[in-house]
Amino acid sequence: MSLLTRSLFLARSGTLVLQRGLKRNSKIPVTLLEAVPKVGPAGAVVQVNKAFMRHELYPKRLADYVPKYTGPLDRSRLTEQEQESAAETAKGQIDLQHRVHSLALRNQEIIAKLVDIDTLVFERNVMASDADAKDAAQTLYGSLTKADVAKALAELHGVVVDRDALNMEDKIKSTGYHTCSVKLIYAGQAAFTIQVVPTTTATTVEAKEEA
């Protein structure tokens, strides 16, 4: 069978005839802009026939060509980006160290002032029924709170402490001595005594309230 006869036979039987100079690999990578049945979902990179892409997918904006390789990455540019990232990280670490150092100094100053405080005295009204109990603990009319202690520390000793840092009873409801401690990060702990004493007008105030 001659070459011409064979070519005619293959063409009549429906078999693709490879012409001279035609590359066997006729598929190219494309990015699907929309989901195409039996091809792939939107955003997928798939291999399709060149003719299918040229006549069907691309004109209908169903797919786009994948850019060709343009050479190696610009390492110098990449290095600049890495250097900028490293510089930002280093700056962030330095800023954090400065904040930690400042916090440590502040807390150490607070603890040093608290150590010098022996007793913090508060006057409070007491219930009329306990007014004559001089030697026993008397029930307060109201209570002494952490906010009261924090306020007294700031006004009397210039020590600014968040009330949540005070380790004491949430509400002191009796006269006498009570312990309060403060523990701060990077600085340690200090404790002082809270003394609650009745005011001299307590009985009179209570009597008016009861009346």
mmCIF file of C-alpha atoms in Angstrom:
data_model
loop_
_atom_site.group_PDB
_atom_site.id
_atom_site.type_symbol
_atom_site.label_atom_id
_atom_site.label_comp_id
_atom_site.label_asym_id
_atom_site.label_seq_id
_atom_site.Cartn_x
_atom_site.Cartn_y
_atom_site.Cartn_z
ATOM 1 C CA MET A 1 0.000 0.000 0.000
ATOM 2 C CA SER A 2 1.419 3.332 -1.052
ATOM 3 C CA LEU A 3 1.655 6.284 1.330
ATOM 4 C CA LEU A 4 -1.040 8.176 -0.577
ATOM 5 C CA THR A 5 -3.397 5.182 -0.507
ATOM 6 C CA ARG A 6 -2.791 4.672 3.223
ATOM 7 C CA SER A 7 -3.471 8.362 3.974
ATOM 8 C CA LEU A 8 -6.735 8.251 2.051
ATOM 9 C CA PHE A 9 -7.769 5.085 3.855
ATOM 10 C CA LEU A 10 -7.078 6.588 7.301
ATOM 11 C CA ALA A 11 -8.902 9.804 6.427
ATOM 12 C CA ARG A 12 -12.009 7.908 5.221
ATOM 13 C CA SER A 13 -12.064 5.734 8.362
ATOM 14 C CA GLY A 14 -12.237 8.832 10.656
ATOM 15 C CA THR A 15 -8.709 8.490 11.997
ATOM 16 C CA LEU A 16 -6.822 11.755 12.462
ATOM 17 C CA VAL A 17 -4.083 12.165 9.874
ATOM 18 C CA LEU A 18 -0.944 13.798 11.279
ATOM 19 C CA GLN A 19 0.376 16.237 8.805
ATOM 20 C CA ARG A 20 4.065 16.784 8.368
ATOM 21 C CA GLY A 21 5.370 19.411 10.807
ATOM 22 C CA LEU A 22 2.366 19.222 13.208
ATOM 23 C CA LYS A 23 3.380 18.683 16.842
ATOM 24 C CA ARG A 24 1.872 15.658 18.467
ATOM 25 C CA ASN A 25 1.338 17.512 21.777
ATOM 26 C CA SER A 26 -1.505 19.841 20.832
ATOM 27 C CA LYS A 27 -2.704 20.592 24.387
ATOM 28 C CA ILE A 28 -1.904 23.691 26.396
ATOM 29 C CA PRO A 29 -2.505 24.743 30.018
ATOM 30 C CA VAL A 30 -5.326 27.237 30.558
ATOM 31 C CA THR A 31 -7.054 28.749 33.557
ATOM 32 C CA LEU A 32 -10.800 28.241 33.622
ATOM 33 C CA LEU A 33 -12.673 31.464 34.323
ATOM 34 C CA GLU A 34 -15.932 29.593 34.738
ATOM 35 C CA ALA A 35 -16.864 25.982 35.372
ATOM 36 C CA VAL A 36 -16.918 24.003 32.141
ATOM 37 C CA PRO A 37 -18.662 20.606 32.091
ATOM 38 C CA LYS A 38 -16.276 17.688 31.651
ATOM 39 C CA VAL A 39 -13.305 20.080 31.733
ATOM 40 C CA GLY A 40 -13.033 21.472 35.235
ATOM 41 C CA PRO A 41 -14.269 23.948 37.861
ATOM 42 C CA ALA A 42 -13.697 27.700 37.794
ATOM 43 C CA GLY A 43 -10.151 28.641 38.747
ATOM 44 C CA ALA A 44 -8.662 25.285 37.789
ATOM 45 C CA VAL A 45 -5.636 25.031 35.539
ATOM 46 C CA VAL A 46 -6.265 22.270 33.000
ATOM 47 C CA GLN A 47 -4.819 20.973 29.754
ATOM 48 C CA VAL A 48 -7.069 21.483 26.739
ATOM 49 C CA ASN A 49 -6.725 21.201 22.999
ATOM 50 C CA LYS A 50 -5.363 24.344 21.346
ATOM 51 C CA ALA A 51 -8.191 24.461 18.844
ATOM 52 C CA PHE A 52 -10.798 24.016 21.572
ATOM 53 C CA MET A 53 -9.253 26.921 23.473
ATOM 54 C CA ARG A 54 -8.898 29.129 20.419
ATOM 55 C CA HIS A 55 -12.382 28.568 18.964
ATOM 56 C CA GLU A 56 -14.533 27.787 21.997
ATOM 57 C CA LEU A 57 -13.195 28.654 25.438
ATOM 58 C CA TYR A 58 -11.318 31.894 24.818
ATOM 59 C CA PRO A 59 -13.909 33.658 22.608
ATOM 60 C CA LYS A 60 -16.618 32.916 25.186
ATOM 61 C CA ARG A 61 -14.359 34.082 28.031
ATOM 62 C CA LEU A 62 -14.584 30.702 29.674
ATOM 63 C CA ALA A 63 -10.816 30.369 30.032
ATOM 64 C CA ASP A 64 -7.627 32.362 29.796
ATOM 65 C CA TYR A 65 -4.136 31.440 28.708
ATOM 66 C CA VAL A 66 -1.546 30.633 31.365
ATOM 67 C CA PRO A 67 1.367 33.107 31.063
ATOM 68 C CA LYS A 68 4.505 31.604 29.680
ATOM 69 C CA TYR A 69 7.603 31.160 31.785
ATOM 70 C CA THR A 70 9.559 34.429 31.664
ATOM 71 C CA GLY A 71 12.755 33.352 33.364
ATOM 72 C CA PRO A 72 14.025 32.801 36.894
ATOM 73 C CA LEU A 73 12.738 34.801 39.885
ATOM 74 C CA ASP A 74 14.364 38.129 40.586
ATOM 75 C CA ARG A 75 16.413 37.009 43.567
ATOM 76 C CA SER A 76 17.615 40.518 44.330
ATOM 77 C CA ARG A 77 14.016 41.727 44.635
ATOM 78 C CA LEU A 78 13.114 38.726 46.731
ATOM 79 C CA THR A 79 16.076 39.419 48.990
ATOM 80 C CA GLU A 80 14.924 43.028 49.467
ATOM 81 C CA GLN A 81 11.498 41.830 50.530
ATOM 82 C CA GLU A 82 13.023 39.342 52.920
ATOM 83 C CA GLN A 83 15.266 42.036 54.360
ATOM 84 C CA GLU A 84 12.324 44.376 54.844
ATOM 85 C CA SER A 85 10.372 41.608 56.552
ATOM 86 C CA ALA A 86 13.320 40.776 58.807
ATOM 87 C CA ALA A 87 13.782 44.465 59.657
ATOM 88 C CA GLU A 88 10.110 44.824 60.587
ATOM 89 C CA THR A 89 10.308 41.693 62.751
ATOM 90 C CA ALA A 90 13.448 42.964 64.496
ATOM 91 C CA LYS A 91 11.841 46.370 65.079
ATOM 92 C CA GLY A 92 8.775 44.696 66.566
ATOM 93 C CA GLN A 93 10.949 42.649 68.909
ATOM 94 C CA ILE A 94 12.871 45.750 70.008
ATOM 95 C CA ASP A 95 9.625 47.634 70.652
ATOM 96 C CA LEU A 96 8.337 44.700 72.685
ATOM 97 C CA GLN A 97 11.552 44.610 74.734
ATOM 98 C CA HIS A 98 11.229 48.342 75.418
ATOM 99 C CA ARG A 99 7.623 47.933 76.547
ATOM 100 C CA VAL A 100 8.543 45.025 78.801
ATOM 101 C CA HIS A 101 11.464 46.978 80.258
ATOM 102 C CA SER A 102 9.270 50.023 80.919
ATOM 103 C CA LEU A 103 6.583 47.860 82.520
ATOM 104 C CA ALA A 104 9.173 46.140 84.719
ATOM 105 C CA LEU A 105 10.592 49.481 85.926
ATOM 106 C CA ARG A 106 7.111 50.846 86.620
ATOM 107 C CA ASN A 107 6.041 47.764 88.550
ATOM 108 C CA GLN A 108 9.276 47.692 90.547
ATOM 109 C CA GLU A 109 8.721 51.318 91.594
ATOM 110 C CA ILE A 110 5.169 50.470 92.678
ATOM 111 C CA ILE A 111 6.314 47.481 94.734
ATOM 112 C CA ALA A 112 9.043 49.576 96.365
ATOM 113 C CA LYS A 113 6.452 52.159 97.463
ATOM 114 C CA LEU A 114 4.070 49.486 98.724
ATOM 115 C CA VAL A 115 6.827 47.922 100.831
ATOM 116 C CA ASP A 116 7.153 51.236 102.686
ATOM 117 C CA ILE A 117 3.457 51.195 103.586
ATOM 118 C CA ASP A 118 2.869 49.554 106.927
ATOM 119 C CA THR A 119 -0.795 50.234 107.590
ATOM 120 C CA LEU A 120 -3.530 51.895 105.557
ATOM 121 C CA VAL A 121 -6.199 53.268 107.906
ATOM 122 C CA PHE A 122 -9.828 53.787 106.956
ATOM 123 C CA GLU A 123 -12.640 55.291 109.015
ATOM 124 C CA ARG A 124 -16.060 53.869 108.419
ATOM 125 C CA ASN A 125 -19.477 54.145 110.022
ATOM 126 C CA VAL A 126 -20.584 51.080 111.966
ATOM 127 C CA MET A 127 -23.986 49.654 112.688
ATOM 128 C CA ALA A 128 -25.675 51.201 115.761
ATOM 129 C CA SER A 129 -26.095 47.787 117.327
ATOM 130 C CA ASP A 130 -22.291 47.331 117.367
ATOM 131 C CA ALA A 131 -21.384 50.877 118.391
ATOM 132 C CA ASP A 132 -20.692 49.928 122.013
ATOM 133 C CA ALA A 133 -18.581 46.848 121.152
ATOM 134 C CA LYS A 134 -15.250 48.576 121.581
ATOM 135 C CA ASP A 135 -13.023 45.489 121.749
ATOM 136 C CA ALA A 136 -14.842 43.294 119.224
ATOM 137 C CA ALA A 137 -15.088 43.637 115.453
ATOM 138 C CA GLN A 138 -17.935 45.933 114.524
ATOM 139 C CA THR A 139 -20.099 45.545 111.462
ATOM 140 C CA LEU A 140 -19.645 48.328 108.933
ATOM 141 C CA TYR A 141 -22.491 50.357 107.603
ATOM 142 C CA GLY A 142 -21.737 49.458 103.999
ATOM 143 C CA SER A 143 -18.356 47.997 103.117
ATOM 144 C CA LEU A 144 -14.772 48.784 102.181
ATOM 145 C CA THR A 145 -14.013 47.727 98.609
ATOM 146 C CA LYS A 146 -10.951 47.258 96.423
ATOM 147 C CA ALA A 147 -11.834 50.487 94.655
ATOM 148 C CA ASP A 148 -11.629 52.333 98.001
ATOM 149 C CA VAL A 149 -8.188 50.869 98.688
ATOM 150 C CA ALA A 150 -6.896 51.665 95.195
ATOM 151 C CA LYS A 151 -8.160 55.239 95.538
ATOM 152 C CA ALA A 152 -6.477 55.663 98.938
ATOM 153 C CA LEU A 153 -3.173 54.308 97.609
ATOM 154 C CA ALA A 154 -3.242 56.828 94.759
ATOM 155 C CA GLU A 155 -4.279 59.827 96.858
ATOM 156 C CA LEU A 156 -2.170 59.180 99.983
ATOM 157 C CA HIS A 157 0.930 57.475 98.579
ATOM 158 C CA GLY A 158 0.942 58.260 94.860
ATOM 159 C CA VAL A 159 0.712 54.571 94.000
ATOM 160 C CA VAL A 160 -1.505 53.804 91.006
ATOM 161 C CA VAL A 161 -2.583 50.174 91.102
ATOM 162 C CA ASP A 162 -5.418 48.515 89.258
ATOM 163 C CA ARG A 163 -7.940 47.214 91.745
ATOM 164 C CA ASP A 164 -7.804 43.789 90.114
ATOM 165 C CA ALA A 165 -4.179 43.548 91.269
ATOM 166 C CA LEU A 166 -5.236 43.843 94.937
ATOM 167 C CA ASN A 167 -5.361 40.476 96.666
ATOM 168 C CA MET A 168 -7.859 41.060 99.457
ATOM 169 C CA GLU A 169 -11.474 40.524 100.369
ATOM 170 C CA ASP A 170 -13.788 41.907 97.726
ATOM 171 C CA LYS A 171 -15.778 43.697 100.407
ATOM 172 C CA ILE A 172 -14.547 44.256 103.952
ATOM 173 C CA LYS A 173 -17.592 44.467 106.220
ATOM 174 C CA SER A 174 -16.086 44.726 109.688
ATOM 175 C CA THR A 175 -13.628 46.820 111.631
ATOM 176 C CA GLY A 176 -10.218 45.517 112.556
ATOM 177 C CA TYR A 177 -7.091 44.505 110.679
ATOM 178 C CA HIS A 178 -7.122 43.011 107.214
ATOM 179 C CA THR A 179 -4.296 41.966 104.924
ATOM 180 C CA CYS A 180 -3.834 43.098 101.346
ATOM 181 C CA SER A 181 -1.091 42.023 98.948
ATOM 182 C CA VAL A 182 -0.121 43.126 95.470
ATOM 183 C CA LYS A 183 1.753 40.942 92.986
ATOM 184 C CA LEU A 184 3.029 42.543 89.799
ATOM 185 C CA ILE A 185 4.783 40.926 86.869
ATOM 186 C CA TYR A 186 8.570 41.442 86.661
ATOM 187 C CA ALA A 187 8.521 43.057 90.133
ATOM 188 C CA GLY A 188 7.487 40.569 92.800
ATOM 189 C CA GLN A 189 5.034 41.041 95.639
ATOM 190 C CA ALA A 190 4.357 43.394 98.543
ATOM 191 C CA ALA A 191 1.839 43.250 101.381
ATOM 192 C CA PHE A 192 0.426 45.829 103.765
ATOM 193 C CA THR A 193 -2.213 46.011 106.464
ATOM 194 C CA ILE A 194 -5.620 47.605 106.170
ATOM 195 C CA GLN A 195 -7.049 48.889 109.439
ATOM 196 C CA VAL A 196 -10.709 49.822 109.578
ATOM 197 C CA VAL A 197 -11.779 51.922 112.539
ATOM 198 C CA PRO A 198 -15.222 53.304 113.427
ATOM 199 C CA THR A 199 -15.866 57.011 112.976
ATOM 200 C CA THR A 200 -16.750 59.021 116.082
ATOM 201 C CA THR A 201 -20.156 59.992 114.622
ATOM 202 C CA ALA A 202 -21.061 56.446 113.648
ATOM 203 C CA THR A 203 -23.685 55.929 116.359
ATOM 204 C CA THR A 204 -25.406 59.235 115.595
ATOM 205 C CA VAL A 205 -25.554 58.505 111.878
ATOM 206 C CA GLU A 206 -26.947 55.051 112.461
ATOM 207 C CA ALA A 207 -29.574 56.401 114.844
ATOM 208 C CA LYS A 208 -30.771 58.864 112.214
ATOM 209 C CA GLU A 209 -30.934 56.106 109.639
ATOM 210 C CA GLU A 210 -32.965 53.889 111.949
ATOM 211 C CA ALA A 211 -35.280 56.768 112.873
#
